Amino acid sequence: MRLRSGVFASSCLLVEALGVALFLRGFFPLPVRSLPRREARGDPPAEPAPPGPGMVSNWTEIPSPLFKKVVIVLIDALRDDFVFGSKGKQFMPYTTQVVEKGTSYSFIAEVKPPTVTMPRIKALMTGSVPGFIDVIVNLNSPALLDDNLIWQAKTAGKRIIFYGDDTWVKLFPKHFVEYDGTTSFFVSDFTEVDDNVTRHLDRVLKREDWDLLILHYLGLDHIGHVTGPNSPLVGPKLREMDNILKKIHISLLSKEEASLPNLLVVCGDHGMSETGSHGGSSEGEVHTPLLFISSAFEKRSDPGYEHFKIAEKSHGNWIKLYLEGNNSEILLNLGKKVLKQYLEALKTLSSSLSKQVAQYDMYSMMVGTVIIMEVLLLLLLSIPKALSSQAEFEVPLSPPLFSLLFYLMCLMLCAVHIIVCTSAESLCYFCSMSWLTAVGVMMLISALMCGILSAIAKIFENSRLPLKNPVVSSSSWSEIDVLILAGTIGHVLSLGASSFIEEEHQTWYFLINTLCLALCQELCRNNFLLKESDPQHSTTGKQNFDSIGEASEYKNIDIPAAGNLKLGKATSSAEFIKGSDKWISLASPWIILICCRLLRSLNQTGVQWAHRPDFGHWLTSSEHIAELSFLAAVSLLTIFFLVQRRCSLVSKIAMALGLLGVYSYRAAIGNVIFPWQHDSKDISKGITEARFVYVFVLGIVFTGTKDLLKSQVISADSSVKSTGLWEVYNGLVLLAALLFRPHNLPVLVFCLLIQTMMTRYIWRPLKFDAARITVMHYWFGQAFFYFQGNSNGIATVDVSAGFVGLESYVEIPAIFLTAFATYSGPLLWAIHLLCYLSSEVSRNSAAVGHGCFCYALMRSIPVAVYIVLVTGLRYHLFIWSVFSPKLLYEGVHVFITVAICLFFTAMDQNHSHKVED
């Protein structure tokens, strides 16, 4: 069966996506006792198993209660400095007074990543360390069936009331005698989400029919997501929380009895980074206050604490004597014994903790890894044929699928599957799949292996044959080729170090800077050295620069004929190399370097230097809103100027109105101001303005889609298809402008500017092939991913982008908008690659297929290697804080790349009958 390169690459990526999904399912296994929500609705949670034979309980009777009523106030994203720092003294005076008065025990709790809501609630209620997969499960929380405080309280007959984040209702169904849940994902809501909790307080505090009251406030977290921790909205929200705590505390004190006091617990589920997000392990995210407020804590004399201080002092004296060289035999032996006990205890604790926290499904991981590695090997073996001038090759399906080796491999893998699934001690996801699905996966693995062996045999067979065209094989590697190979290998090898993953943006910045220098060298050689040494190349150079012009009617005019046309466009194109555009071409790499340097100073990312101030922080501060407004307006105007030349008249009007709507939306939510505004007090959600922009986005994309369908179905016109692709690209640019925060709009401007300069003054003059151009697009796409302010930590994901224009939380649109905003850089560069290669079909009919294959290969290499590295480092100290978030990013990027390559394949029309000359 003959396949084009694009179809083959897309098929391989689909199979690879299956392997990645299977590996992720094994690497992040769901807890065994966490059931889907629909299953948990039927029956109440099962009671914990009774003690086994030979085991007895320490309790002979239920101890008497220490408190009459307990109120837990969980303030989402409450950082420790919001209570104990300067903001606490300024905006939470009552809470600060209670802490300083001595009627409370206050702590700074250190939470463990991932610092998102649902895992932190599980940790607070169960006392266990949740798994990293809870980051994904956080979107649709299953019922919690592990032993927890809520279940124990209900079993003891306590009446529990809850108001706030509906994650609690999903985790503990049928546990509350009264509840009112609010969605936690609509981050544009700052007030109503908390008012829905507070409106119950006056009524509940007067009642006596409850024992435990839980309140979960979300407004502070939402403010952080949208405006950051330094927003002027944080202070009023903290003051609101302080007044609520004051009301609750005074009410509890007024109802205390002489025998039993009441208890107020104030805590946060996690903190907040300097950008307002959370999910990572920065200091602001992992440190949150924990306050126990009660009249029972007025007396601080605790005999247990005194005993601890005495023991600590004795231990210190013993260590001091030991270090001073005391030669007592008893002391020496005792020291060795204590040291040995410490080491054994640490080893046991480490092993126990690893088994509890890191419960890997190794069988599913290995099956996924095998599929991914087979796909990568198949892509590597197919490079010569896939990148040939015809961009299609014969895929031998019949011989491998009907060979004895295929059936033997299937039988062997099925036997291994039976042995593993019957002897597995823990639940294995791959074993829980139906036998039909499992056998299908085994046949897929066997077919891939047979295809690899067939490709290897064909390579050896071809190597023995004499070369029909020895000129073709004598190709030499240029500096660009060496740089691409060395950069790809170097980046892949760097993924084995945690520090390089944390600072991966530095790797991509270095690679694109080096690429610009190499392009500068290539341009100098093309314009000066080769021109003087090779007259024939001089004519070729003139033709190269002639292709820069927009008019295509002079493309086929030869240079001597063009020299006879006076004051004509052909003459100016032929002499283009001697004009000003020659120097613009030579200056282009340096201009791109300057743009990249400016973008680096806009957003500090990574871990080591993320705390340092950057231009983005300066712009987003409240006192610089005028400067931010001016920069946003100039950026939107520049975006229109850069994209309007490729738009039809209707699309130009839609683009202009859409960009005006973007500014209006940001003004409505208070990010920027209009010149006639004196303040930004009238802040709204901007629902109308955002939907106004969505209308124009859909209109532009629909116009482009209509042209694409016309070119694919009605008439195979490459110009119509190219116009449709640019329309789709412009629609995505408008969507990105809407979702980007105002200070990030220059990232979009520089993206368009660099694409324009490289297209007009670098790629076309140098006549690079599709493979090199694809790698350059991929590199710049990765760099712009980090220019946006992203990192390999979950905390940098801008969740607020998923709720632009939404009145309530809608799962699918929110996920799509968040993913698009996060991966806008790679997506825009990938779509621009398709637009550029489609315009080059007249020069190379296989350009789109080559681009699709190279893009799939560039994505497959780091994913395959990183999965092997993560498997080997699964017990590393930083596996959950560094390697696991990166693994999630890589997995999502693979799924996005599958969609990109499928779009490439749909647009790849190989009109071989047009390329006969």
PDB file of N, CA and C in Angstrom, residues 717-763:
ATOM      1  N   ASP A 717      -7.655  24.512  -6.613  1.00  0.00           N
ATOM      2  CA  ASP A 717      -6.927  25.750  -6.863  1.00  0.00           C
ATOM      3  C   ASP A 717      -6.042  26.045  -5.658  1.00  0.00           C
ATOM      4  N   SER A 718      -4.727  26.046  -5.871  1.00  0.00           N
ATOM      5  CA  SER A 718      -3.804  26.264  -4.757  1.00  0.00           C
ATOM      6  C   SER A 718      -3.914  27.672  -4.193  1.00  0.00           C
ATOM      7  N   SER A 719      -4.238  28.662  -5.024  1.00  0.00           N
ATOM      8  CA  SER A 719      -4.363  30.031  -4.524  1.00  0.00           C
ATOM      9  C   SER A 719      -5.554  30.164  -3.586  1.00  0.00           C
ATOM     10  N   VAL A 720      -6.668  29.495  -3.928  1.00  0.00           N
ATOM     11  CA  VAL A 720      -7.849  29.534  -3.052  1.00  0.00           C
ATOM     12  C   VAL A 720      -7.541  28.846  -1.725  1.00  0.00           C
ATOM     13  N   LYS A 721      -6.823  27.719  -1.793  1.00  0.00           N
ATOM     14  CA  LYS A 721      -6.460  27.023  -0.562  1.00  0.00           C
ATOM     15  C   LYS A 721      -5.526  27.860   0.287  1.00  0.00           C
ATOM     16  N   SER A 722      -4.560  28.517  -0.326  1.00  0.00           N
ATOM     17  CA  SER A 722      -3.641  29.373   0.415  1.00  0.00           C
ATOM     18  C   SER A 722      -4.383  30.521   1.090  1.00  0.00           C
ATOM     19  N   THR A 723      -5.334  31.126   0.375  1.00  0.00           N
ATOM     20  CA  THR A 723      -6.136  32.205   0.970  1.00  0.00           C
ATOM     21  C   THR A 723      -6.944  31.701   2.157  1.00  0.00           C
ATOM     22  N   GLY A 724      -7.522  30.509   2.017  1.00  0.00           N
ATOM     23  CA  GLY A 724      -8.294  29.934   3.123  1.00  0.00           C
ATOM     24  C   GLY A 724      -7.447  29.640   4.335  1.00  0.00           C
ATOM     25  N   LEU A 725      -6.236  29.132   4.120  1.00  0.00           N
ATOM     26  CA  LEU A 725      -5.342  28.863   5.249  1.00  0.00           C
ATOM     27  C   LEU A 725      -4.963  30.139   5.987  1.00  0.00           C
ATOM     28  N   TRP A 726      -4.670  31.199   5.229  1.00  0.00           N
ATOM     29  CA  TRP A 726      -4.321  32.466   5.888  1.00  0.00           C
ATOM     30  C   TRP A 726      -5.512  33.029   6.652  1.00  0.00           C
ATOM     31  N   GLU A 727      -6.720  32.825   6.148  1.00  0.00           N
ATOM     32  CA  GLU A 727      -7.899  33.285   6.881  1.00  0.00           C
ATOM     33  C   GLU A 727      -8.040  32.541   8.208  1.00  0.00           C
ATOM     34  N   VAL A 728      -7.857  31.223   8.180  1.00  0.00           N
ATOM     35  CA  VAL A 728      -7.915  30.442   9.421  1.00  0.00           C
ATOM     36  C   VAL A 728      -6.831  30.892  10.382  1.00  0.00           C
ATOM     37  N   TYR A 729      -5.643  31.127   9.849  1.00  0.00           N
ATOM     38  CA  TYR A 729      -4.534  31.578  10.692  1.00  0.00           C
ATOM     39  C   TYR A 729      -4.863  32.929  11.341  1.00  0.00           C
ATOM     40  N   ASN A 730      -5.423  33.846  10.577  1.00  0.00           N
ATOM     41  CA  ASN A 730      -5.766  35.160  11.125  1.00  0.00           C
ATOM     42  C   ASN A 730      -6.856  35.055  12.191  1.00  0.00           C
ATOM     43  N   GLY A 731      -7.800  34.136  12.000  1.00  0.00           N
ATOM     44  CA  GLY A 731      -8.809  33.927  13.029  1.00  0.00           C
ATOM     45  C   GLY A 731      -8.211  33.428  14.336  1.00  0.00           C
ATOM     46  N   LEU A 732      -7.232  32.533  14.236  1.00  0.00           N
ATOM     47  CA  LEU A 732      -6.559  32.044  15.439  1.00  0.00           C
ATOM     48  C   LEU A 732      -5.728  33.148  16.098  1.00  0.00           C
ATOM     49  N   VAL A 733      -5.142  34.034  15.297  1.00  0.00           N
ATOM     50  CA  VAL A 733      -4.409  35.173  15.861  1.00  0.00           C
ATOM     51  C   VAL A 733      -5.350  36.062  16.661  1.00  0.00           C
ATOM     52  N   LEU A 734      -6.541  36.312  16.141  1.00  0.00           N
ATOM     53  CA  LEU A 734      -7.520  37.131  16.872  1.00  0.00           C
ATOM     54  C   LEU A 734      -7.948  36.445  18.160  1.00  0.00           C
ATOM     55  N   LEU A 735      -8.126  35.130  18.128  1.00  0.00           N
ATOM     56  CA  LEU A 735      -8.479  34.392  19.343  1.00  0.00           C
ATOM     57  C   LEU A 735      -7.361  34.470  20.375  1.00  0.00           C
ATOM     58  N   ALA A 736      -6.118  34.345  19.913  1.00  0.00           N
ATOM     59  CA  ALA A 736      -4.987  34.453  20.834  1.00  0.00           C
ATOM     60  C   ALA A 736      -4.912  35.852  21.447  1.00  0.00           C
ATOM     61  N   ALA A 737      -5.179  36.878  20.652  1.00  0.00           N
ATOM     62  CA  ALA A 737      -5.167  38.244  21.180  1.00  0.00           C
ATOM     63  C   ALA A 737      -6.213  38.422  22.273  1.00  0.00           C
ATOM     64  N   LEU A 738      -7.351  37.755  22.134  1.00  0.00           N
ATOM     65  CA  LEU A 738      -8.394  37.843  23.156  1.00  0.00           C
ATOM     66  C   LEU A 738      -7.988  37.124  24.435  1.00  0.00           C
ATOM     67  N   LEU A 739      -7.347  35.963  24.313  1.00  0.00           N
ATOM     68  CA  LEU A 739      -7.034  35.149  25.484  1.00  0.00           C
ATOM     69  C   LEU A 739      -5.758  35.596  26.181  1.00  0.00           C
ATOM     70  N   PHE A 740      -4.836  36.214  25.457  1.00  0.00           N
ATOM     71  CA  PHE A 740      -3.602  36.675  26.087  1.00  0.00           C
ATOM     72  C   PHE A 740      -3.898  37.808  27.060  1.00  0.00           C
ATOM     73  N   ARG A 741      -3.166  37.830  28.152  1.00  0.00           N
ATOM     74  CA  ARG A 741      -3.261  38.973  29.056  1.00  0.00           C
ATOM     75  C   ARG A 741      -2.626  40.191  28.381  1.00  0.00           C
ATOM     76  N   PRO A 742      -3.051  41.402  28.743  1.00  0.00           N
ATOM     77  CA  PRO A 742      -2.592  42.595  28.004  1.00  0.00           C
ATOM     78  C   PRO A 742      -1.074  42.728  27.928  1.00  0.00           C
ATOM     79  N   HIS A 743      -0.369  42.394  28.996  1.00  0.00           N
ATOM     80  CA  HIS A 743       1.084  42.563  28.949  1.00  0.00           C
ATOM     81  C   HIS A 743       1.751  41.527  28.049  1.00  0.00           C
ATOM     82  N   ASN A 744       1.012  40.480  27.640  1.00  0.00           N
ATOM     83  CA  ASN A 744       1.566  39.454  26.759  1.00  0.00           C
ATOM     84  C   ASN A 744       1.271  39.709  25.289  1.00  0.00           C
ATOM     85  N   LEU A 745       0.526  40.756  24.971  1.00  0.00           N
ATOM     86  CA  LEU A 745       0.240  41.054  23.564  1.00  0.00           C
ATOM     87  C   LEU A 745       1.507  41.319  22.741  1.00  0.00           C
ATOM     88  N   PRO A 746       2.576  41.936  23.306  1.00  0.00           N
ATOM     89  CA  PRO A 746       3.816  42.059  22.516  1.00  0.00           C
ATOM     90  C   PRO A 746       4.390  40.720  22.072  1.00  0.00           C
ATOM     91  N   VAL A 747       4.121  39.637  22.817  1.00  0.00           N
ATOM     92  CA  VAL A 747       4.577  38.313  22.388  1.00  0.00           C
ATOM     93  C   VAL A 747       3.937  37.956  21.050  1.00  0.00           C
ATOM     94  N   LEU A 748       2.647  38.238  20.911  1.00  0.00           N
ATOM     95  CA  LEU A 748       1.950  37.966  19.662  1.00  0.00           C
ATOM     96  C   LEU A 748       2.462  38.871  18.538  1.00  0.00           C
ATOM     97  N   VAL A 749       2.758  40.123  18.860  1.00  0.00           N
ATOM     98  CA  VAL A 749       3.286  41.050  17.855  1.00  0.00           C
ATOM     99  C   VAL A 749       4.631  40.562  17.326  1.00  0.00           C
ATOM    100  N   PHE A 750       5.544  40.214  18.230  1.00  0.00           N
ATOM    101  CA  PHE A 750       6.867  39.759  17.804  1.00  0.00           C
ATOM    102  C   PHE A 750       6.779  38.425  17.070  1.00  0.00           C
ATOM    103  N   CYS A 751       5.818  37.585  17.443  1.00  0.00           N
ATOM    104  CA  CYS A 751       5.623  36.318  16.722  1.00  0.00           C
ATOM    105  C   CYS A 751       5.292  36.584  15.262  1.00  0.00           C
ATOM    106  N   LEU A 752       4.333  37.483  15.018  1.00  0.00           N
ATOM    107  CA  LEU A 752       3.961  37.817  13.640  1.00  0.00           C
ATOM    108  C   LEU A 752       5.092  38.515  12.906  1.00  0.00           C
ATOM    109  N   LEU A 753       5.810  39.399  13.605  1.00  0.00           N
ATOM    110  CA  LEU A 753       6.900  40.128  12.968  1.00  0.00           C
ATOM    111  C   LEU A 753       8.033  39.195  12.553  1.00  0.00           C
ATOM    112  N   ILE A 754       8.416  38.282  13.431  1.00  0.00           N
ATOM    113  CA  ILE A 754       9.500  37.346  13.115  1.00  0.00           C
ATOM    114  C   ILE A 754       9.089  36.418  11.984  1.00  0.00           C
ATOM    115  N   GLN A 755       7.845  35.946  11.991  1.00  0.00           N
ATOM    116  CA  GLN A 755       7.380  35.100  10.897  1.00  0.00           C
ATOM    117  C   GLN A 755       7.441  35.831   9.554  1.00  0.00           C
ATOM    118  N   THR A 756       7.020  37.095   9.550  1.00  0.00           N
ATOM    119  CA  THR A 756       7.045  37.881   8.307  1.00  0.00           C
ATOM    120  C   THR A 756       8.469  38.083   7.814  1.00  0.00           C
ATOM    121  N   MET A 757       9.381  38.435   8.711  1.00  0.00           N
ATOM    122  CA  MET A 757      10.769  38.698   8.312  1.00  0.00           C
ATOM    123  C   MET A 757      11.454  37.431   7.815  1.00  0.00           C
ATOM    124  N   MET A 758      11.238  36.322   8.508  1.00  0.00           N
ATOM    125  CA  MET A 758      11.903  35.091   8.087  1.00  0.00           C
ATOM    126  C   MET A 758      11.341  34.594   6.756  1.00  0.00           C
ATOM    127  N   THR A 759      10.054  34.809   6.530  1.00  0.00           N
ATOM    128  CA  THR A 759       9.471  34.369   5.262  1.00  0.00           C
ATOM    129  C   THR A 759      10.002  35.186   4.093  1.00  0.00           C
ATOM    130  N   ARG A 760       9.999  36.500   4.244  1.00  0.00           N
ATOM    131  CA  ARG A 760      10.345  37.371   3.121  1.00  0.00           C
ATOM    132  C   ARG A 760      11.848  37.479   2.892  1.00  0.00           C
ATOM    133  N   TYR A 761      12.630  37.471   3.944  1.00  0.00           N
ATOM    134  CA  TYR A 761      14.042  37.827   3.816  1.00  0.00           C
ATOM    135  C   TYR A 761      15.027  36.702   4.154  1.00  0.00           C
ATOM    136  N   ILE A 762      14.551  35.545   4.577  1.00  0.00           N
ATOM    137  CA  ILE A 762      15.492  34.469   4.942  1.00  0.00           C
ATOM    138  C   ILE A 762      15.156  33.181   4.202  1.00  0.00           C
ATOM    139  N   TRP A 763      13.957  32.640   4.424  1.00  0.00           N
ATOM    140  CA  TRP A 763      13.643  31.325   3.873  1.00  0.00           C
ATOM    141  C   TRP A 763      13.561  31.351   2.351  1.00  0.00           C
TER     142      TRP A 763
END
